[in-house]
PDB file of C-alpha atoms in Angstrom:
ATOM      1  CA  ASP A  28      -3.284  16.119  -1.338  1.00  0.00           C
ATOM      2  CA  VAL A  29      -6.176  13.776  -2.245  1.00  0.00           C
ATOM      3  CA  VAL A  30      -8.645  12.653   0.165  1.00  0.00           C
ATOM      4  CA  MET A  31      -9.979   9.076  -0.641  1.00  0.00           C
ATOM      5  CA  THR A  32     -12.571   8.252   1.492  1.00  0.00           C
ATOM      6  CA  GLN A  33     -14.927   4.545   1.923  1.00  0.00           C
ATOM      7  CA  SER A  34     -18.041   3.596   2.853  1.00  0.00           C
ATOM      8  CA  PRO A  35     -18.863   1.635   4.474  1.00  0.00           C
ATOM      9  CA  LEU A  36     -16.097   1.548   7.413  1.00  0.00           C
ATOM     10  CA  SER A  37     -17.710  -2.091   8.395  1.00  0.00           C
ATOM     11  CA  LEU A  38     -19.564  -4.108   6.206  1.00  0.00           C
ATOM     12  CA  PRO A  39     -21.159  -7.404   7.867  1.00  0.00           C
ATOM     13  CA  VAL A  40     -21.874 -10.392   5.371  1.00  0.00           C
ATOM     14  CA  SER A  41     -23.045 -14.060   5.188  1.00  0.00           C
ATOM     15  CA  LEU A  42     -21.710 -16.349   3.511  1.00  0.00           C
ATOM     16  CA  GLY A  43     -21.921 -16.777  -0.707  1.00  0.00           C
ATOM     17  CA  GLN A  44     -24.230 -12.889  -0.340  1.00  0.00           C
ATOM     18  CA  PRO A  45     -22.321 -10.069  -2.414  1.00  0.00           C
ATOM     19  CA  ALA A  46     -20.771  -7.496  -1.291  1.00  0.00           C
ATOM     20  CA  SER A  47     -20.577  -4.001  -2.103  1.00  0.00           C
ATOM     21  CA  ILE A  48     -17.761  -0.935  -1.038  1.00  0.00           C
ATOM     22  CA  SER A  49     -17.209   2.551  -1.832  1.00  0.00           C
ATOM     23  CA  CYS A  50     -14.550   4.636  -2.388  1.00  0.00           C
ATOM     24  CA  ARG A  51     -14.600   8.842  -3.094  1.00  0.00           C
ATOM     25  CA  SER A  52     -11.743  10.512  -4.255  1.00  0.00           C
ATOM     26  CA  SER A  53     -11.425  14.640  -3.266  1.00  0.00           C
ATOM     27  CA  GLN A  54     -10.023  14.934  -6.930  1.00  0.00           C
ATOM     28  CA  SER A  55     -10.223  13.176  -9.819  1.00  0.00           C
ATOM     29  CA  LEU A  56      -8.475  10.452 -10.299  1.00  0.00           C
ATOM     30  CA  VAL A  57      -7.567  11.227 -13.894  1.00  0.00           C
ATOM     31  CA  ASN A  58      -4.214  12.128 -15.292  1.00  0.00           C
ATOM     32  CA  SER A  59      -3.181  13.557 -17.556  1.00  0.00           C
ATOM     33  CA  ASP A  60      -2.393  10.791 -20.249  1.00  0.00           C
ATOM     34  CA  GLY A  61      -6.256   9.912 -19.325  1.00  0.00           C
ATOM     35  CA  ASN A  62      -5.194   7.381 -16.850  1.00  0.00           C
ATOM     36  CA  THR A  63      -7.441   6.706 -13.706  1.00  0.00           C
ATOM     37  CA  PHE A  64      -4.885   5.309 -11.236  1.00  0.00           C
ATOM     38  CA  LEU A  65      -6.810   3.435  -8.384  1.00  0.00           C
ATOM     39  CA  ASN A  66      -6.567   0.094  -6.519  1.00  0.00           C
ATOM     40  CA  TRP A  67      -7.710  -1.804  -4.814  1.00  0.00           C
ATOM     41  CA  PHE A  68      -5.725  -3.667  -1.855  1.00  0.00           C
ATOM     42  CA  GLN A  69      -7.047  -6.732   0.236  1.00  0.00           C
ATOM     43  CA  GLN A  70      -5.432  -7.486   3.960  1.00  0.00           C
ATOM     44  CA  ARG A  71      -5.970 -10.389   5.691  1.00  0.00           C
ATOM     45  CA  PRO A  72      -5.939 -10.719   9.477  1.00  0.00           C
ATOM     46  CA  GLY A  73      -1.961 -10.898  10.213  1.00  0.00           C
ATOM     47  CA  GLN A  74      -1.164 -10.907   7.289  1.00  0.00           C
ATOM     48  CA  SER A  75      -0.117  -7.829   5.081  1.00  0.00           C
ATOM     49  CA  PRO A  76      -1.691  -5.988   2.607  1.00  0.00           C
ATOM     50  CA  ARG A  77      -2.496  -7.697  -0.665  1.00  0.00           C
ATOM     51  CA  ARG A  78      -3.142  -5.621  -4.340  1.00  0.00           C
ATOM     52  CA  LEU A  79      -6.412  -7.332  -5.704  1.00  0.00           C
ATOM     53  CA  ILE A  80      -7.187  -4.123  -7.950  1.00  0.00           C
ATOM     54  CA  ASN A  81      -5.285  -1.617  -9.980  1.00  0.00           C
ATOM     55  CA  LYS A  82      -6.757   0.611 -12.781  1.00  0.00           C
ATOM     56  CA  VAL A  83      -9.873   0.900 -11.306  1.00  0.00           C
ATOM     57  CA  SER A  84     -11.092  -2.247 -12.809  1.00  0.00           C
ATOM     58  CA  ASN A  85      -8.212  -4.482 -13.762  1.00  0.00           C
ATOM     59  CA  ARG A  86      -7.874  -7.571 -11.813  1.00  0.00           C
ATOM     60  CA  ASP A  87      -3.570  -8.384 -10.181  1.00  0.00           C
ATOM     61  CA  SER A  88      -2.821 -12.008 -11.463  1.00  0.00           C
ATOM     62  CA  GLY A  89      -4.272 -14.638  -8.748  1.00  0.00           C
ATOM     63  CA  VAL A  90      -7.526 -12.650  -7.604  1.00  0.00           C
ATOM     64  CA  PRO A  91     -10.311 -14.346  -8.175  1.00  0.00           C
ATOM     65  CA  ASP A  92     -13.000 -13.837 -10.980  1.00  0.00           C
ATOM     66  CA  ARG A  93     -15.889 -13.170  -8.064  1.00  0.00           C
ATOM     67  CA  PHE A  94     -13.536  -9.756  -7.071  1.00  0.00           C
ATOM     68  CA  SER A  95     -15.043  -6.600  -9.455  1.00  0.00           C
ATOM     69  CA  ALA A  96     -14.528  -3.059 -10.295  1.00  0.00           C
ATOM     70  CA  SER A  97     -15.887  -0.254 -11.550  1.00  0.00           C
ATOM     71  CA  GLY A  98     -16.147   4.187 -11.262  1.00  0.00           C
ATOM     72  CA  SER A  99     -14.550   7.187 -13.234  1.00  0.00           C
ATOM     73  CA  GLY A 100     -13.460  10.947 -12.402  1.00  0.00           C
ATOM     74  CA  THR A 101     -13.720  10.385  -8.406  1.00  0.00           C
ATOM     75  CA  ASP A 102     -16.733   7.243  -7.737  1.00  0.00           C
ATOM     76  CA  PHE A 103     -15.162   3.453  -6.976  1.00  0.00           C
ATOM     77  CA  THR A 104     -16.501   0.322  -6.409  1.00  0.00           C
ATOM     78  CA  LEU A 105     -15.617  -2.087  -5.516  1.00  0.00           C
ATOM     79  CA  LYS A 106     -17.648  -5.745  -5.508  1.00  0.00           C
ATOM     80  CA  ILE A 107     -17.453  -8.479  -4.182  1.00  0.00           C
ATOM     81  CA  SER A 108     -19.819 -11.139  -5.972  1.00  0.00           C
ATOM     82  CA  ARG A 109     -20.591 -13.823  -3.559  1.00  0.00           C
ATOM     83  CA  VAL A 110     -18.395 -13.498   0.080  1.00  0.00           C
ATOM     84  CA  GLU A 111     -16.263 -16.553   0.660  1.00  0.00           C
ATOM     85  CA  ALA A 112     -14.815 -17.509   3.959  1.00  0.00           C
ATOM     86  CA  GLU A 113     -11.063 -16.241   3.179  1.00  0.00           C
ATOM     87  CA  ASP A 114     -12.937 -12.243   2.180  1.00  0.00           C
ATOM     88  CA  VAL A 115     -12.558 -11.040   5.091  1.00  0.00           C
ATOM     89  CA  GLY A 116     -10.013  -8.734   6.311  1.00  0.00           C
ATOM     90  CA  VAL A 117      -9.979  -5.439   5.215  1.00  0.00           C
ATOM     91  CA  TYR A 118     -10.608  -3.491   2.271  1.00  0.00           C
ATOM     92  CA  TYR A 119      -8.829  -0.032   1.226  1.00  0.00           C
ATOM     93  CA  CYS A 120      -8.209   2.042  -2.181  1.00  0.00           C
ATOM     94  CA  MET A 121      -5.597   4.186  -2.576  1.00  0.00           C
ATOM     95  CA  GLN A 122      -4.849   6.330  -5.712  1.00  0.00           C
ATOM     96  CA  ALA A 123      -1.506   6.576  -7.242  1.00  0.00           C
ATOM     97  CA  THR A 124      -2.381   9.759  -9.984  1.00  0.00           C
ATOM     98  CA  HIS A 125      -1.808  12.335  -7.691  1.00  0.00           C
ATOM     99  CA  TRP A 126       1.633  12.898  -5.275  1.00  0.00           C
ATOM    100  CA  PRO A 127       1.170  11.182  -2.378  1.00  0.00           C
ATOM    101  CA  PHE A 128      -0.510   8.566  -3.205  1.00  0.00           C
ATOM    102  CA  THR A 129      -3.508   8.094  -0.685  1.00  0.00           C
ATOM    103  CA  PHE A 130      -5.165   5.209   1.719  1.00  0.00           C
ATOM    104  CA  GLY A 131      -8.719   5.156   1.805  1.00  0.00           C
ATOM    105  CA  PRO A 132      -9.695   3.729   5.144  1.00  0.00           C
ATOM    106  CA  GLY A 133      -9.660   0.647   4.991  1.00  0.00           C
ATOM    107  CA  THR A 134     -13.570  -1.414   4.643  1.00  0.00           C
ATOM    108  CA  LYS A 135     -14.249  -4.119   7.632  1.00  0.00           C
ATOM    109  CA  VAL A 136     -16.099  -6.810   6.272  1.00  0.00           C
ATOM    110  CA  ASP A 137     -16.236  -9.356   7.980  1.00  0.00           C
ATOM    111  CA  LEU A 138     -18.865 -12.334   8.959  1.00  0.00           C
ATOM    112  CA  LYS A 139     -22.634 -12.715  10.133  1.00  0.00           C
TER     113      LYS A 139
ATOM    114  CA  GLU B   6       8.155 -15.685  -7.255  1.00  0.00           C
ATOM    115  CA  VAL B   7       8.355 -12.534  -7.034  1.00  0.00           C
ATOM    116  CA  GLN B   8       9.771 -11.888  -3.026  1.00  0.00           C
ATOM    117  CA  LEU B   9      10.967  -9.125  -0.771  1.00  0.00           C
ATOM    118  CA  VAL B  10      12.384  -9.422   3.057  1.00  0.00           C
ATOM    119  CA  GLU B  11      12.768  -6.658   5.272  1.00  0.00           C
ATOM    120  CA  SER B  12      15.167  -6.516   8.344  1.00  0.00           C
ATOM    121  CA  GLY B  13      16.601  -4.576  10.289  1.00  0.00           C
ATOM    122  CA  GLY B  14      13.444  -2.966  12.119  1.00  0.00           C
ATOM    123  CA  GLY B  15      12.853  -2.958  16.494  1.00  0.00           C
ATOM    124  CA  LEU B  16      13.071  -0.874  19.202  1.00  0.00           C
ATOM    125  CA  VAL B  17      14.399   3.035  19.302  1.00  0.00           C
ATOM    126  CA  GLN B  18      14.686   5.707  21.448  1.00  0.00           C
ATOM    127  CA  PRO B  19      12.867   8.736  20.235  1.00  0.00           C
ATOM    128  CA  GLY B  20      15.688  10.369  18.196  1.00  0.00           C
ATOM    129  CA  GLY B  21      17.457   8.175  17.352  1.00  0.00           C
ATOM    130  CA  SER B  22      17.854   6.256  13.853  1.00  0.00           C
ATOM    131  CA  LEU B  23      17.363   3.200  12.359  1.00  0.00           C
ATOM    132  CA  ARG B  24      18.393   1.933   9.493  1.00  0.00           C
ATOM    133  CA  LEU B  25      15.566  -0.874   6.569  1.00  0.00           C
ATOM    134  CA  SER B  26      16.838  -3.188   4.493  1.00  0.00           C
ATOM    135  CA  CYS B  27      14.494  -4.663   1.579  1.00  0.00           C
ATOM    136  CA  ALA B  28      16.053  -8.173  -0.337  1.00  0.00           C
ATOM    137  CA  ALA B  29      13.776  -8.579  -2.958  1.00  0.00           C
ATOM    138  CA  SER B  30      13.855 -11.308  -5.836  1.00  0.00           C
ATOM    139  CA  GLY B  31      12.658 -12.722  -8.731  1.00  0.00           C
ATOM    140  CA  PHE B  32      11.753 -10.059 -10.547  1.00  0.00           C
ATOM    141  CA  THR B  33      13.514  -7.473 -12.693  1.00  0.00           C
ATOM    142  CA  PHE B  34      14.249  -4.736  -9.402  1.00  0.00           C
ATOM    143  CA  SER B  35      16.299  -2.959 -11.082  1.00  0.00           C
ATOM    144  CA  SER B  36      13.645  -2.217 -13.940  1.00  0.00           C
ATOM    145  CA  SER B  37      11.651  -0.974 -10.754  1.00  0.00           C
ATOM    146  CA  TRP B  38      10.119   1.110  -8.786  1.00  0.00           C
ATOM    147  CA  MET B  39       9.969   0.787  -4.761  1.00  0.00           C
ATOM    148  CA  SER B  40       8.279   2.165  -2.681  1.00  0.00           C
ATOM    149  CA  TRP B  41       7.956   2.407   1.371  1.00  0.00           C
ATOM    150  CA  VAL B  42       4.579   1.649   2.876  1.00  0.00           C
ATOM    151  CA  ARG B  43       3.815   2.113   6.372  1.00  0.00           C
ATOM    152  CA  GLN B  44       1.467   1.255   8.833  1.00  0.00           C
ATOM    153  CA  ALA B  45       0.730   2.659  12.867  1.00  0.00           C
ATOM    154  CA  PRO B  46      -0.724  -0.837  14.888  1.00  0.00           C
ATOM    155  CA  GLY B  47      -4.785  -1.234  14.875  1.00  0.00           C
ATOM    156  CA  LYS B  48      -4.723   1.428  12.298  1.00  0.00           C
ATOM    157  CA  GLY B  49      -4.411   1.706   8.383  1.00  0.00           C
ATOM    158  CA  LEU B  50      -2.109   2.086   5.341  1.00  0.00           C
ATOM    159  CA  GLU B  51       0.306   5.198   4.984  1.00  0.00           C
ATOM    160  CA  TRP B  52       2.787   5.781   2.510  1.00  0.00           C
ATOM    161  CA  VAL B  53       6.429   6.468   2.668  1.00  0.00           C
ATOM    162  CA  ALA B  54       8.515   7.168  -0.122  1.00  0.00           C
ATOM    163  CA  ASN B  55       9.307   5.435  -3.924  1.00  0.00           C
ATOM    164  CA  ILE B  56      11.953   5.269  -5.961  1.00  0.00           C
ATOM    165  CA  LYS B  57      13.151   5.663  -9.509  1.00  0.00           C
ATOM    166  CA  PRO B  58      14.235   2.639 -10.362  1.00  0.00           C
ATOM    167  CA  ASP B  59      18.320   4.279 -11.126  1.00  0.00           C
ATOM    168  CA  GLY B  60      17.398   5.856  -8.540  1.00  0.00           C
ATOM    169  CA  SER B  61      17.662   9.538  -9.340  1.00  0.00           C
ATOM    170  CA  GLY B  62      14.240  10.722  -8.133  1.00  0.00           C
ATOM    171  CA  LYS B  63      13.309  10.244  -4.706  1.00  0.00           C
ATOM    172  CA  TYR B  64       9.771  10.814  -2.936  1.00  0.00           C
ATOM    173  CA  TYR B  65       8.204  10.998   0.191  1.00  0.00           C
ATOM    174  CA  VAL B  66       6.192  12.422   2.489  1.00  0.00           C
ATOM    175  CA  ASP B  67       5.913  15.572   3.724  1.00  0.00           C
ATOM    176  CA  PHE B  68       5.178  14.217   7.932  1.00  0.00           C
ATOM    177  CA  VAL B  69       9.378  12.231   6.784  1.00  0.00           C
ATOM    178  CA  LYS B  70      10.228  14.667   4.379  1.00  0.00           C
ATOM    179  CA  GLY B  71      14.211  15.669   6.227  1.00  0.00           C
ATOM    180  CA  ARG B  72      14.126  12.518   8.334  1.00  0.00           C
ATOM    181  CA  PHE B  73      13.950   9.279   5.854  1.00  0.00           C
ATOM    182  CA  THR B  74      15.736   9.037   3.505  1.00  0.00           C
ATOM    183  CA  ILE B  75      14.983   6.034   0.038  1.00  0.00           C
ATOM    184  CA  SER B  76      18.149   4.692  -1.951  1.00  0.00           C
ATOM    185  CA  ARG B  77      18.663   0.299  -3.734  1.00  0.00           C
ATOM    186  CA  ASP B  78      21.666  -0.804  -4.402  1.00  0.00           C
ATOM    187  CA  ASN B  79      21.031  -2.791  -7.859  1.00  0.00           C
ATOM    188  CA  ALA B  80      23.904  -4.284  -8.085  1.00  0.00           C
ATOM    189  CA  LYS B  81      22.327  -6.307  -4.582  1.00  0.00           C
ATOM    190  CA  ASN B  82      19.052  -5.985  -5.626  1.00  0.00           C
ATOM    191  CA  SER B  83      17.939  -3.992  -2.233  1.00  0.00           C
ATOM    192  CA  LEU B  84      15.930  -1.137  -0.934  1.00  0.00           C
ATOM    193  CA  TYR B  85      17.118   1.166   1.740  1.00  0.00           C
ATOM    194  CA  LEU B  86      15.096   2.855   4.362  1.00  0.00           C
ATOM    195  CA  GLN B  87      17.188   5.231   6.243  1.00  0.00           C
ATOM    196  CA  MET B  88      15.198   6.526   9.133  1.00  0.00           C
ATOM    197  CA  ASN B  89      16.751   9.612  11.821  1.00  0.00           C
ATOM    198  CA  GLY B  90      15.357  11.529  13.552  1.00  0.00           C
ATOM    199  CA  LEU B  91      12.369   9.179  15.105  1.00  0.00           C
ATOM    200  CA  ARG B  92       9.482  10.071  16.776  1.00  0.00           C
ATOM    201  CA  ALA B  93       6.922   8.483  18.666  1.00  0.00           C
ATOM    202  CA  GLU B  94       3.808   8.289  15.902  1.00  0.00           C
ATOM    203  CA  ASP B  95       6.970   6.628  13.384  1.00  0.00           C
ATOM    204  CA  THR B  96       5.566   3.495  15.457  1.00  0.00           C
ATOM    205  CA  ALA B  97       4.490   1.480  12.652  1.00  0.00           C
ATOM    206  CA  VAL B  98       5.709  -1.647  10.114  1.00  0.00           C
ATOM    207  CA  TYR B  99       7.324  -0.685   8.059  1.00  0.00           C
ATOM    208  CA  TYR B 100       6.412  -2.625   4.408  1.00  0.00           C
ATOM    209  CA  CYS B 101       8.807  -2.693   1.157  1.00  0.00           C
ATOM    210  CA  ALA B 102       6.571  -2.575  -2.240  1.00  0.00           C
ATOM    211  CA  ILE B 103       7.338  -3.229  -5.377  1.00  0.00           C
ATOM    212  CA  GLY B 104       6.067   0.581  -7.451  1.00  0.00           C
ATOM    213  CA  GLN B 105       2.125   1.118  -6.489  1.00  0.00           C
ATOM    214  CA  ALA B 106       2.752  -1.931  -3.976  1.00  0.00           C
ATOM    215  CA  SER B 107       2.317  -4.855  -6.617  1.00  0.00           C
ATOM    216  CA  TYR B 108       3.969  -7.020  -4.024  1.00  0.00           C
ATOM    217  CA  TRP B 109       4.439  -6.047  -0.223  1.00  0.00           C
ATOM    218  CA  GLY B 110       7.032  -8.033   2.003  1.00  0.00           C
ATOM    219  CA  GLN B 111       6.289  -8.945   5.589  1.00  0.00           C
ATOM    220  CA  GLY B 112       7.160  -6.435   6.975  1.00  0.00           C
ATOM    221  CA  ALA B 113       9.650  -4.835   9.557  1.00  0.00           C
ATOM    222  CA  LEU B 114       8.353  -3.426  12.813  1.00  0.00           C
ATOM    223  CA  VAL B 115       9.830  -0.726  13.989  1.00  0.00           C
ATOM    224  CA  SER B 116       8.729   0.771  17.844  1.00  0.00           C
ATOM    225  CA  VAL B 117      10.473   4.855  19.220  1.00  0.00           C
ATOM    226  CA  SER B 118       9.923   4.427  22.934  1.00  0.00           C
ATOM    227  CA  SER B 119      12.397   5.676  25.305  1.00  0.00           C
TER     228      SER B 119
END
């Protein structure tokens, strides 16, 4: 199975400041068609997860543009340009290139 | 508006069975891959199973193979997860999701304990 790792696992941030989360996969997430199925999810406290980003860098509908993502191959990054209070929660990367799909361990974002 | 509503969770003894249901609306269910994802209390997310739009293909992670069965009824816009041989480590919130989890339900809690 593809192992997904994230860093940091805990990220205290100040309101209005940027935040960045790294995600790495144990093997390339580029499939035979050239697509890279790396997604990012946000899970606010007490809520179901919500997908923010699909295929490395595409924001899902309704996701604020302060969220951006990039990467290729095995290295990926999620950035929040200016953290707002509603961004507190756990962020997961997930690969859907190889079966079984696998998630990273999660990065907990909270306020300093 | 996309809606996914899970039901059927509860407390079951080890070795027992449970069937989860997911009622879908607001999108073309019969054209969509569907998935089950779970989250143990205080833990991260684990993919459980996928099913093709017409139900012809079903995919399971190793730790549920032979015990869990994913199925769907496109006439009823419903997704199911039949869980047999439940173990304590299957205790989790089970989420119904569309495809690569573009949308999630609110989850159904399954507790396996004697």
